[in-house]
Coordinates of C-alpha atoms in Angstrom, one line a residue:
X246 CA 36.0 2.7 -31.2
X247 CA 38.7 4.6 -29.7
X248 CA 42.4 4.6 -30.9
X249 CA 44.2 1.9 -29.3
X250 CA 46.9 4.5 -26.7
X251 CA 43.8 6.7 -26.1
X252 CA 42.7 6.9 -22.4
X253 CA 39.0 7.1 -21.9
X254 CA 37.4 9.2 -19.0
X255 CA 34.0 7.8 -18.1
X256 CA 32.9 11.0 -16.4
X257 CA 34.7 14.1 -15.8
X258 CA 34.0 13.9 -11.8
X259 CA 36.2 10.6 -11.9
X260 CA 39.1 12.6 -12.3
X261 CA 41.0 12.3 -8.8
X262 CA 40.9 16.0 -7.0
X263 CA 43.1 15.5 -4.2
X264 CA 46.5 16.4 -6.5
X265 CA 47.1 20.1 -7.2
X266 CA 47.0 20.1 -10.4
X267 CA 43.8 20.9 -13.1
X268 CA 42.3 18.2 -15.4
X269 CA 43.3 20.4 -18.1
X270 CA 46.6 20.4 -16.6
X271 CA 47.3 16.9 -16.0
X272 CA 45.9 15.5 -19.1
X273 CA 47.6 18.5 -21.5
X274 CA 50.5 16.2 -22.9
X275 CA 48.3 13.6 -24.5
X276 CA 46.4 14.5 -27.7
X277 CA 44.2 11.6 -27.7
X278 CA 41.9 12.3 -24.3
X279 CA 37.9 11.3 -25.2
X280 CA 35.9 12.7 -22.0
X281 CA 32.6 11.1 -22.1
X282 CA 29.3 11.8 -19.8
X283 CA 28.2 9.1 -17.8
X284 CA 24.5 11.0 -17.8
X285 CA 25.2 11.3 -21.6
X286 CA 26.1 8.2 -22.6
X287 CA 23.0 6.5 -20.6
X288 CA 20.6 8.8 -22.1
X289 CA 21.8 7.7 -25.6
X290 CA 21.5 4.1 -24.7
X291 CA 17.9 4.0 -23.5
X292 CA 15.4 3.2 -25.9
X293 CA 12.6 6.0 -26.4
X294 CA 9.0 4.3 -25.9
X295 CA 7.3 3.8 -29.0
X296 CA 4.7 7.0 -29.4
X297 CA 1.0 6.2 -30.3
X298 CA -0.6 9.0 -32.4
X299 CA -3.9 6.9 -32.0
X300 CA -4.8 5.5 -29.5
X301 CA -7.3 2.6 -29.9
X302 CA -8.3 1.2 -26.4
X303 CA -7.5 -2.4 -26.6
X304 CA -4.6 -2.3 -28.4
X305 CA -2.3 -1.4 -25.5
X306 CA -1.8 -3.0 -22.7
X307 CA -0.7 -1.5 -18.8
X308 CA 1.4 -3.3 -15.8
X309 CA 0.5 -2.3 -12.2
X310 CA 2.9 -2.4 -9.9
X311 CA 1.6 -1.1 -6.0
X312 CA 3.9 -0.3 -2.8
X313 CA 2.9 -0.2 0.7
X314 CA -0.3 0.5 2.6
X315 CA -3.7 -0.8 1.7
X316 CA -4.7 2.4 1.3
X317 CA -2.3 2.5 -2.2
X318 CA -4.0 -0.7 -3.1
X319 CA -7.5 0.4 -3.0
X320 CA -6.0 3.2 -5.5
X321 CA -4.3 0.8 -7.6
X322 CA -7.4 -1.4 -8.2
X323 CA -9.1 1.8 -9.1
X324 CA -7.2 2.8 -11.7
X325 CA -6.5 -0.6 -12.7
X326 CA -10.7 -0.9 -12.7
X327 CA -10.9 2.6 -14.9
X328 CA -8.0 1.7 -17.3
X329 CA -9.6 -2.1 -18.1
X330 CA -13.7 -0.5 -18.1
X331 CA -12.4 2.0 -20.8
X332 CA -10.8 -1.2 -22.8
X333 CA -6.7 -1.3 -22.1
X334 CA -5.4 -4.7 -21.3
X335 CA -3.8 -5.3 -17.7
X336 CA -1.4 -7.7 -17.6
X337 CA 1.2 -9.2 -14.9
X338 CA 3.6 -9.2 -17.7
X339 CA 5.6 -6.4 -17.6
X340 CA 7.8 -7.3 -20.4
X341 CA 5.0 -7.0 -22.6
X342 CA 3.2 -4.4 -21.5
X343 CA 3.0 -0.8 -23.2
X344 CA 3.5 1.1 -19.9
X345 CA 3.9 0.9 -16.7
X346 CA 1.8 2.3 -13.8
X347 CA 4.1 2.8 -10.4
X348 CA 1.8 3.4 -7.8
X349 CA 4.5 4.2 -4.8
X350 CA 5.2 4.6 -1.2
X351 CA 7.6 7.0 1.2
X352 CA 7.4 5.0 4.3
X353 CA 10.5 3.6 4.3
X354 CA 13.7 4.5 2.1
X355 CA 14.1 0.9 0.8
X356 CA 10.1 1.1 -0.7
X357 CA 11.3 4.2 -2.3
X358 CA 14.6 3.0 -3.6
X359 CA 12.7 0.1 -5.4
X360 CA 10.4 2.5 -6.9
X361 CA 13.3 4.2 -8.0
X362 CA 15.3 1.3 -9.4
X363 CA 11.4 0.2 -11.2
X364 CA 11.5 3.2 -13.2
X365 CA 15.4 2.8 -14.5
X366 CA 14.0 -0.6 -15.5
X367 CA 11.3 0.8 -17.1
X368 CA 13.3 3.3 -18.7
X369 CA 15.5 0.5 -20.2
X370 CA 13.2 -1.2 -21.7
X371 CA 11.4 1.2 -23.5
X372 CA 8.3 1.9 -21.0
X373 CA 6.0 4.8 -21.1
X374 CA 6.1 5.1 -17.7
X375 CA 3.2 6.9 -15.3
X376 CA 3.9 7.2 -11.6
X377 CA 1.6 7.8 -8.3
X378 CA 1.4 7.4 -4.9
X379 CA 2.7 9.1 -2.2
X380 CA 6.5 9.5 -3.7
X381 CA 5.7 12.1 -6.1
X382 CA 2.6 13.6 -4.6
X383 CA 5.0 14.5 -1.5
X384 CA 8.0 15.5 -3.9
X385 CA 7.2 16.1 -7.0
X386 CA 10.7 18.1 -7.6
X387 CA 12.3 15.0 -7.1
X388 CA 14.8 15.1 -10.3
X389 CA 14.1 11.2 -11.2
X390 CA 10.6 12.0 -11.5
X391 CA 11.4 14.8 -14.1
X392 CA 10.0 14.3 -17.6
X393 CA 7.5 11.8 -16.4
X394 CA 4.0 11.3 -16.1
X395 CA 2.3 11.7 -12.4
X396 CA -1.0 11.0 -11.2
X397 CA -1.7 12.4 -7.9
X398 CA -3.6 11.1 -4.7
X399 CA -6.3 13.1 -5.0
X400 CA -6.6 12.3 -9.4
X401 CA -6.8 8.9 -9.6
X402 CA -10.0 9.7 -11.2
X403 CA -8.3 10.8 -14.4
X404 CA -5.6 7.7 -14.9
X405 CA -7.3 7.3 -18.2
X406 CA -6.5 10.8 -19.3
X407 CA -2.7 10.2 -17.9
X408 CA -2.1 6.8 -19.8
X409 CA -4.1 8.3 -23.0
X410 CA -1.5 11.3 -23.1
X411 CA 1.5 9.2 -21.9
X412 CA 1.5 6.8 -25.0
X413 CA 0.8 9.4 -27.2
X414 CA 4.3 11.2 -26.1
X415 CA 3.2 13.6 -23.2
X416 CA 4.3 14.4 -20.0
X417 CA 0.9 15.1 -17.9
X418 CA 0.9 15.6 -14.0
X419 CA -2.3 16.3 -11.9
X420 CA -1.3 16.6 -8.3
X421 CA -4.1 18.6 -7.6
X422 CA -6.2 18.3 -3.9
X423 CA -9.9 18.1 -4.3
X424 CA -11.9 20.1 -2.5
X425 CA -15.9 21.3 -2.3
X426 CA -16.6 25.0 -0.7
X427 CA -12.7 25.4 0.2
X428 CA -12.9 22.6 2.7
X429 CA -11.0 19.1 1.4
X430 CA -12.9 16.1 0.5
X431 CA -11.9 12.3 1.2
X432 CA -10.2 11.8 -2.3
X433 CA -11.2 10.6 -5.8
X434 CA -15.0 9.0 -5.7
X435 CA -15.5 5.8 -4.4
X436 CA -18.1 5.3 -7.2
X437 CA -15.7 4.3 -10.0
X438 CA -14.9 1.4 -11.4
X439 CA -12.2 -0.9 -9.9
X440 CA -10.2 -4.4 -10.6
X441 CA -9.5 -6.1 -7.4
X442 CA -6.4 -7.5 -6.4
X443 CA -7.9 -10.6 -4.7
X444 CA -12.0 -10.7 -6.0
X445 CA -12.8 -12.1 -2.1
X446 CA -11.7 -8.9 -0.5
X447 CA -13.4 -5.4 -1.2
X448 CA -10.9 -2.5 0.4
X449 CA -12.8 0.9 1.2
X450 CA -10.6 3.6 2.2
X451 CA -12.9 5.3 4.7
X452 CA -10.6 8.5 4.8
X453 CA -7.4 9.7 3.5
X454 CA -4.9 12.2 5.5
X455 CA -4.6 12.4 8.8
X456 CA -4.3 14.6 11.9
X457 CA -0.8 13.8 13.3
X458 CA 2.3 16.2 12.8
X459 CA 4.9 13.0 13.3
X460 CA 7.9 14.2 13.0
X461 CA 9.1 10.8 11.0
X462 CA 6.3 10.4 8.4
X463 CA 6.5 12.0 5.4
X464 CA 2.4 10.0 3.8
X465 CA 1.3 13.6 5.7
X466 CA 3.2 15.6 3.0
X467 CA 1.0 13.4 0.2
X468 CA -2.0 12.6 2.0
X469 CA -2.3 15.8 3.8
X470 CA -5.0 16.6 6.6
X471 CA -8.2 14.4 6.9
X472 CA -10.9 13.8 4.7
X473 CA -13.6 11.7 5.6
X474 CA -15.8 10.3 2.8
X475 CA -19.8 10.1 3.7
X476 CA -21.0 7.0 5.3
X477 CA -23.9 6.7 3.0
X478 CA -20.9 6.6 -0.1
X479 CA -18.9 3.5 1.8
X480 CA -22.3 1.8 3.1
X481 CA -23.5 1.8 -1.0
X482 CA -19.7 0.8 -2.1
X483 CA -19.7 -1.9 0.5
X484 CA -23.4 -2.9 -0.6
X485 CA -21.9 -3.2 -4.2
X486 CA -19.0 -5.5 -3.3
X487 CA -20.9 -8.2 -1.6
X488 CA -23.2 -8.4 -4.6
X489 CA -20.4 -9.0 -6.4
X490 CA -19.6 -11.8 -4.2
X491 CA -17.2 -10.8 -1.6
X492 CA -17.1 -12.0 1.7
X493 CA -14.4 -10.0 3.3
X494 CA -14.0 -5.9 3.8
X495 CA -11.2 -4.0 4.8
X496 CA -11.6 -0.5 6.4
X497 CA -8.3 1.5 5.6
X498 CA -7.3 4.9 5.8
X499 CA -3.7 7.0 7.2
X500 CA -5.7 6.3 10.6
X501 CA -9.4 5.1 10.6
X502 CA -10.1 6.4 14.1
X503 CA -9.9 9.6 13.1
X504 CA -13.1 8.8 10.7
X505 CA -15.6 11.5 10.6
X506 CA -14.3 13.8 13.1
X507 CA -14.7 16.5 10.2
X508 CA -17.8 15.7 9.5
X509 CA -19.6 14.9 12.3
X510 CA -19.4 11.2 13.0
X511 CA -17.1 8.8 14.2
X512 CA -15.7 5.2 13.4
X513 CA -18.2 3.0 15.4
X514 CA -20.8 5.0 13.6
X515 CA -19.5 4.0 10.4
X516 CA -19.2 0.2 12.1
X517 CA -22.4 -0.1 13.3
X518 CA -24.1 0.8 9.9
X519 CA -22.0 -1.4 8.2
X520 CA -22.6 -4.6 10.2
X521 CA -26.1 -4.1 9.3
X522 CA -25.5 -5.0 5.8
X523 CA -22.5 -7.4 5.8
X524 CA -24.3 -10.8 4.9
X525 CA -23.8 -13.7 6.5
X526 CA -20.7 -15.4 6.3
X527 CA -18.6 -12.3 5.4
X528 CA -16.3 -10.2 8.0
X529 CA -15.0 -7.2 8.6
X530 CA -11.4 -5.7 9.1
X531 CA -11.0 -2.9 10.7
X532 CA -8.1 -1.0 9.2
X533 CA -4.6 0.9 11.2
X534 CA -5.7 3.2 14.2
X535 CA -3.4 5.9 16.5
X536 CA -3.5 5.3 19.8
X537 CA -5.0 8.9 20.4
X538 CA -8.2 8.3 18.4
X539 CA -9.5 5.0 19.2
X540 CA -9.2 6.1 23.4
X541 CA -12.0 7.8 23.0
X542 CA -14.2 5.1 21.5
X543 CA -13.2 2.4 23.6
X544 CA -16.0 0.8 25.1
X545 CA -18.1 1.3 21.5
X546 CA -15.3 -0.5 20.2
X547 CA -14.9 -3.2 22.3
X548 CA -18.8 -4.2 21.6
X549 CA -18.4 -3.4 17.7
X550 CA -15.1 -6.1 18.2
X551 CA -16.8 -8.4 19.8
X552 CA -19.4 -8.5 17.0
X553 CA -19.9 -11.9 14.9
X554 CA -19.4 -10.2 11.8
X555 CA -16.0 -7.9 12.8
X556 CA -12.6 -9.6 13.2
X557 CA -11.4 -9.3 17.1
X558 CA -8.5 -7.5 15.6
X559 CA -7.0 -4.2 16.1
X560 CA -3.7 -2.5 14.3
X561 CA -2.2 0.1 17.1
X562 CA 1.0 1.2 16.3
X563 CA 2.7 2.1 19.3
X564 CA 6.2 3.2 17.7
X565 CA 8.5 3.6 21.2
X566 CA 8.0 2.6 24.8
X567 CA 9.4 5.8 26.1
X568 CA 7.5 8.5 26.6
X569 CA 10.1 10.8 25.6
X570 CA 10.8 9.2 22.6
X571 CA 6.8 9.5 22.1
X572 CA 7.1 13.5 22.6
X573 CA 10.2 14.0 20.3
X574 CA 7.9 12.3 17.6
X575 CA 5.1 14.1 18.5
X576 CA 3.0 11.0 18.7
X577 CA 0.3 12.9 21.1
X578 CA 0.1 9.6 23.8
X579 CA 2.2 8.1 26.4
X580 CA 3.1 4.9 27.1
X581 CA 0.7 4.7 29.7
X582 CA -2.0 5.6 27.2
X583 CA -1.1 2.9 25.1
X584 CA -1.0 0.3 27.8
X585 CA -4.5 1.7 28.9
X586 CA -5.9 0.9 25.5
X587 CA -4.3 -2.6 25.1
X588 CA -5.6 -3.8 28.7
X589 CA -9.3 -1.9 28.8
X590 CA -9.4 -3.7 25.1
X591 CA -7.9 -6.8 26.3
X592 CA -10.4 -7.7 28.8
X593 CA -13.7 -7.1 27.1
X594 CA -12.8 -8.8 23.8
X595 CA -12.0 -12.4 24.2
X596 CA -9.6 -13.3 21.8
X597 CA -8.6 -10.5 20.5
X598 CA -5.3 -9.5 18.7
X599 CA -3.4 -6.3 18.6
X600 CA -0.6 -5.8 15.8
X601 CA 1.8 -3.2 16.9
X602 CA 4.4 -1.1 15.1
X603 CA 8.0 -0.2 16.5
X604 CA 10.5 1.9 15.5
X605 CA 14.2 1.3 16.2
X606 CA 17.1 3.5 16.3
X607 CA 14.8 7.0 16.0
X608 CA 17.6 9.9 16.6
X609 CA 16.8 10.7 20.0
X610 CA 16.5 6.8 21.5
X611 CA 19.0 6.6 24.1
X612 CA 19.7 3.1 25.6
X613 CA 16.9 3.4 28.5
X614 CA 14.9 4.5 26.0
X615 CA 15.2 1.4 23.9
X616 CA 15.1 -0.9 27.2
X617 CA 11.6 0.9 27.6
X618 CA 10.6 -0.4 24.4
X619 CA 11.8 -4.0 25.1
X620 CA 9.9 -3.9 28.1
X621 CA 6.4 -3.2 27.1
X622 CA 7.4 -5.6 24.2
X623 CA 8.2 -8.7 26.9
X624 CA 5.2 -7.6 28.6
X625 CA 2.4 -7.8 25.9
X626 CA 4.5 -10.3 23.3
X627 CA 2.2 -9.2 20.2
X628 CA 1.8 -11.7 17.9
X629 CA 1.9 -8.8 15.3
X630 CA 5.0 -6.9 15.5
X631 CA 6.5 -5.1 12.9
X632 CA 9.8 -3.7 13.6
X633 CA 11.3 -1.0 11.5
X634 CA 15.0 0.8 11.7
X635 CA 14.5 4.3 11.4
X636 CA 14.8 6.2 8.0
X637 CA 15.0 10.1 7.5
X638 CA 12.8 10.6 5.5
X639 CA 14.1 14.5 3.3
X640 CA 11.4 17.2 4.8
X641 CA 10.4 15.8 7.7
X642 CA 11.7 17.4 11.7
X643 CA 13.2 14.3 12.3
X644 CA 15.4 13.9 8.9
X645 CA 17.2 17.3 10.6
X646 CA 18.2 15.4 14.1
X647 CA 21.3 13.9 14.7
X648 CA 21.4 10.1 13.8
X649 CA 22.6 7.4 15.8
X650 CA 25.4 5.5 14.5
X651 CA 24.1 2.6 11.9
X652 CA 25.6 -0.2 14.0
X653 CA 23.7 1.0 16.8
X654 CA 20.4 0.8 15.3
X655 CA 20.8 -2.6 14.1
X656 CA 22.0 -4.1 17.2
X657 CA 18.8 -2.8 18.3
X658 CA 16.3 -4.1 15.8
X659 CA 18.7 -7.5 15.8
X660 CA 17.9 -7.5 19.6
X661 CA 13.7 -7.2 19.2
X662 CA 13.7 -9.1 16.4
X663 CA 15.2 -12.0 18.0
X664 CA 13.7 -11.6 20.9
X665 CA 10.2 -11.7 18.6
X666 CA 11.4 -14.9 17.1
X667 CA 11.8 -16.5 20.8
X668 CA 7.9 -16.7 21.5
X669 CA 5.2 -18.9 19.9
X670 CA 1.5 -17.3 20.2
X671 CA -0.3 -20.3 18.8
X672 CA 1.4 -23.2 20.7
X673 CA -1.5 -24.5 22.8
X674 CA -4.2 -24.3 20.4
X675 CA -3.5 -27.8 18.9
X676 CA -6.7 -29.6 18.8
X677 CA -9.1 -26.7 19.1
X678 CA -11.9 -26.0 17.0
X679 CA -12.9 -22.7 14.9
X680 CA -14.7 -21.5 12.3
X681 CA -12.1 -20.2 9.5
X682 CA -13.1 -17.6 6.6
X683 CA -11.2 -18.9 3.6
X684 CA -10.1 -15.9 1.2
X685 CA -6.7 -16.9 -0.6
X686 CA -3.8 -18.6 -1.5
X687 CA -0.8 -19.1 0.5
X688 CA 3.0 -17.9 -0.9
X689 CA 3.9 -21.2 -1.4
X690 CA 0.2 -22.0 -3.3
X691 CA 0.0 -25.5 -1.4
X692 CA -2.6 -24.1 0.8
X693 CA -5.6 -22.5 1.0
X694 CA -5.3 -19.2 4.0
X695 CA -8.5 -18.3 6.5
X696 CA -8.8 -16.4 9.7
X697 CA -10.8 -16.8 12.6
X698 CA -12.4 -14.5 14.4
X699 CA -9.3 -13.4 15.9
X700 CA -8.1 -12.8 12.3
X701 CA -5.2 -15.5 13.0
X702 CA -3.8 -17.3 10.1
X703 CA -5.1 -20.7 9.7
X704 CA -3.4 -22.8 6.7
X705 CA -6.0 -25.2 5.1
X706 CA -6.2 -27.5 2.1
X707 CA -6.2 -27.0 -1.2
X708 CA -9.7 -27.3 -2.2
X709 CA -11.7 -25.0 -4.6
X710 CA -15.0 -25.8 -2.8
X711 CA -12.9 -23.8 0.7
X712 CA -12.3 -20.9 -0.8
X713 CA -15.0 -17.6 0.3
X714 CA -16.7 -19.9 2.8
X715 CA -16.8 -20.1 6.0
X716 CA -15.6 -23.3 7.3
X717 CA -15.1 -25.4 10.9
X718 CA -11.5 -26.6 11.2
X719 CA -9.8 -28.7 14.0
X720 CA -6.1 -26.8 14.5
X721 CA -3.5 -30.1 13.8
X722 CA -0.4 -27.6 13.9
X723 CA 1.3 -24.5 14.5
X724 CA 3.9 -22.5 13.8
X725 CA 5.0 -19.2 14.7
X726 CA 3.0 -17.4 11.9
X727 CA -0.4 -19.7 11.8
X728 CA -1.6 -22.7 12.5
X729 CA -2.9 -25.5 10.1
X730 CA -6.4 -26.8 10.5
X731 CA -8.7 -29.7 9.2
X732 CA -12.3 -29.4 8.2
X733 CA -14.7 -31.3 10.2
X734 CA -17.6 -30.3 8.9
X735 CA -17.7 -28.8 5.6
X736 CA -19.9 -25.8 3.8
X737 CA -21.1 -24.1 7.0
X738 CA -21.3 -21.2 5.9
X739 CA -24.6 -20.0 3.5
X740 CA -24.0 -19.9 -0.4
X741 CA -22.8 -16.8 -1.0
X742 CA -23.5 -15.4 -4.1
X743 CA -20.1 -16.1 -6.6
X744 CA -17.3 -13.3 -7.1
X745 CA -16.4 -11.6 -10.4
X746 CA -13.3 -13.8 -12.1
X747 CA -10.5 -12.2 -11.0
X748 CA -9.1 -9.4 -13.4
X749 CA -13.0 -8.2 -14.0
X750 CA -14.0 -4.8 -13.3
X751 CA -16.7 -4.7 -10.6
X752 CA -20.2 -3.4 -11.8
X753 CA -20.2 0.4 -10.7
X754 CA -20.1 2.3 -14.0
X755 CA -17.6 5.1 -14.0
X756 CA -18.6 8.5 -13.8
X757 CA -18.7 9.8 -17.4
X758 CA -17.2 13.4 -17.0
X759 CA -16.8 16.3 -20.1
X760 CA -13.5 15.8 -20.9
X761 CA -11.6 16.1 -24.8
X762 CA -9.9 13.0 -23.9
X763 CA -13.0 10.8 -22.9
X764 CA -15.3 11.7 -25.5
X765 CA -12.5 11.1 -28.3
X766 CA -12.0 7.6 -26.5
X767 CA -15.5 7.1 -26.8
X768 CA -15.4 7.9 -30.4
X769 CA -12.1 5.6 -31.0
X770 CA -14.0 2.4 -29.3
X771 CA -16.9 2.9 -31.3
X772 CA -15.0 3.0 -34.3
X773 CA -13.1 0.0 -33.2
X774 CA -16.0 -2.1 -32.7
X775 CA -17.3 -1.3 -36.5
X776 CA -13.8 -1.9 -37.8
X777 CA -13.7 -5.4 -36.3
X778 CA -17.4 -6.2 -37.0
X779 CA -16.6 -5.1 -40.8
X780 CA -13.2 -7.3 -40.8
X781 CA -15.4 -10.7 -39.2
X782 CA -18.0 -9.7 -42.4
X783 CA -15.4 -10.1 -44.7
X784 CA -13.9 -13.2 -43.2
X785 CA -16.9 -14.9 -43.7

């Protein structure tokens, strides 16, 4: 404790600069100065994670925590399926878990800042901590990634090798990109094993990467350029998830309609396989889509959306409604384009919705610019709109433009958004009737949440025998987010067969490669198993 007349400096850089005089100057007429670190003093305080010399698979358990796109949760149920399939224990506990895997996303700054602010928590309680996503794989010189585990994109095929190495007191990072004959592959295999989020739902990323240059995303500088994975791998994974009793599949990727253009085939391709095998009483979602891509499938695409077994559903992120605000970030379409895909779409799909994406307040948006974007807004009034300020993202062309005052930027997205809030999609479909896939829980877990073919949100009730059917509801009331319906005449779908419990790994078997780490683990489980059968022996 320090002397009762001592002064205590918290951190050196506190000391006010604006006086002529030194530190060393101001300060050199009392004896009794402590300067203390802040870095220092917090490093002393954390509490080192308890090191594992042995590492008996069982006996530690791993929280999952996922940011962002679909994409990242397809990877987080993969290693989440690899971790539990080689015996670790997930739990949604994070107080109690050994370590922590932080699978992240550099979108937007606030995703990131919570990823940052997860791993001071982390690091304050005592966490071995392994990150991945697109954070680190796009900046892995980040300094609050330093002395920390990462798993890259590309390696979530070896999270069990991370984790082992992590609890034992190692810092491992494989941010490697795969490739076969100097040409790069989609990403890890989609033949491992894999613990989904929601049992219902089997997500396939059909590609990773992309072919953009935006000069506002940063997922490039993780992803990198496309990769498309082989039909015949997603048709077998998606074969494997409906055994397993799931009735609904999402397509994801950076941007699906850029699938197969390096290897020969294209999305409706992929689609038209796929609804060959999706049983009855299942859908499918097709995943985000640029503009530039899907223009040249359109009329394939408007038959594959009008398909029984595909949602009449389309994510199109448009961004701006100015063309020159579409140039300076290099989004490779106008806003004619856009409006070209929307109507030509519009009209052959009955029903159908289109999500859109807009950015406010990017560096170059003048005030006509903006009023461009309200516009084509007002004109189409997506039920789907997700509006985003602008945020540089470091690296990226657009980080280096000059920024347009905060304020200004959120007058703007306080003008769409309200403007959003002032229309009501669903109002006139009270007393319709439609046939609703049921596939989860609602937020406030007094419902049960379907879609229709439209992929609309329809709120139904809370009955077990609901939930992975397909079932006929009359729509009593809406809002400005769903609608709430009432069966009419139950089970119309066909028994499908029942999903794994959720936290199960699905059936693939992981692929069993020569590695130190693996083959000990094997050795360590068999070992574990004979110790526990000798311990019940001597119970009895």
């Amino acid at each position: 404790m320090a002397a009762p007349c001592e002064d205590i400096i918290e951190d050196i850089e506190d000391l006010i600069s604006s006086q002529d005089i030194t530190p060393k100057e101001r300060y050199s007429t009392r004896k009794t100065i402590t300067v203390r670190s802040k870095r220092k003093q917090l490093i002393e305080k954390l509490p080192q994670p308890r090191i594992f010399n042995s590492i008996v698979p069982g006996t530690q358990s791993i929280y999952v925590k996922t940011w962002g796109c679909t994409h990242n949760n397809s990877d987080s149920e993969y290693m989440a399926g690899q971790l539990a399939s080689y015996g670790y224990k997930l739990t949604e506990n994070k107080n109690e878990a050994d370590l922590w895997l932080l699978n992240s996303c550099t979108v937007k700054s606030p995703a990131e800042d919570h990823f940052r602010n997860e791993i001071k928590a982390g690091k304050k309680q005592g966490k071995h901590i392994v990150l991945a996503g697109c954070v680190p794989q796009g900046a892995p010189k980040s300094s609050f990634l330093q002395g920390l585990s990462v798993i890259g994109v590309q390696q979530i095929d070896r999270v069990v090798e991370v984790v082992e190495e992590t609890l034992k007191g190692n810092t491992v990072r494989f941010l490697q990109q795969k490739k076969e004959a100097g040409k790069k592959v989609g990403g890890a295999s989609l033949n491992l094993p894999k613990v989904r989020r929601n049992p219902l739902i089997e997500i396939i990323a059909v590609n990773t990467g992309c072919l953009n240059q935006c000069t506002y995303c940063k997922t490039k500088h993780a992803r990198g350029e496309l990769g498309s994975y082989p039909p015949e791998q997603i048709i077998e994974r998606a074969k494997q998830a409906f055994e397993e009793g799931v009735c609904e599949l999402w397509l994801t990727s950076e941007d699906t309609g850029t699938y197969g253009r390096d290897i020969g085939t294209s999305l409706p391709e992929l689609l038209w396989k796929l609804v060959e095998i999706v049983p009855d009483g299942c859908m499918i979602r097709v995943g985000m889509t640029n503009p530039p891509y899907i223009m040249e499938h359109l009329e394939e695409m408007s038959k594959i959306l009008r398909h029984p077994k595909v949602y009449s559903f389309l994510h199109i992120p448009v961004q701006s409604g100015s063309d020159q605000v579409l140039a300076d970030m290099k989004r490779e379409y106008t806003r004619a384009n856009f409006e070209h895909v929307v109507n030509y779409l519009r009209v052959r799909v009955p029903g159908l919705t289109i999500a859109t994406d807009i950015i406010c307040g990017f560096p170059t948006e003048t005030e006509n610019d903006f009023e461009e974007t309200m516009t084509l807004c007002e004109k189409y009034q997506f039920p789907s709109l997700f509006i985003n300020q602008f945020f540089p993202r470091p690296g990226t062309p657009a980080a280096r433009m000059p920024s347009i005052p905060p304020q200004q930027v959120k007058k703007r997205t306080k003008r769409l958004s309200e403007f959003f809030q002032s229309y009501f999609p669903y109002n006139q479909r009270v007393g319709i009737v439609q046939n609703v896939l049921v596939t989860e829980v609602s937020h406030d877990k007094k419902h049960y949440v379907g879609h229709n073919k439209s992929y609309e949100q329809i709120l139904v009730p809370l009955r077990q025998e609901y939930l992975g059917k397909m079932i006929k509801v009359k729509i009593i009331n809406t809002t400005k987010y769903s609608m709430k319906g009432v069966p009419i005449n139950e089970g119309t779908s066909p028994a499908l067969k029942p999903c794994l419990p959720k936290g199960i790994v699905s059936g693939i078997p992981m692929e069993i490669k020569s590695s130190k780490y693996r083959i000990a683990a094997i050795l360590t489980i068999l070992f574990a198993i004979i110790t526990r059968l000798l311990w019940k022996l001597l119970m009895v």
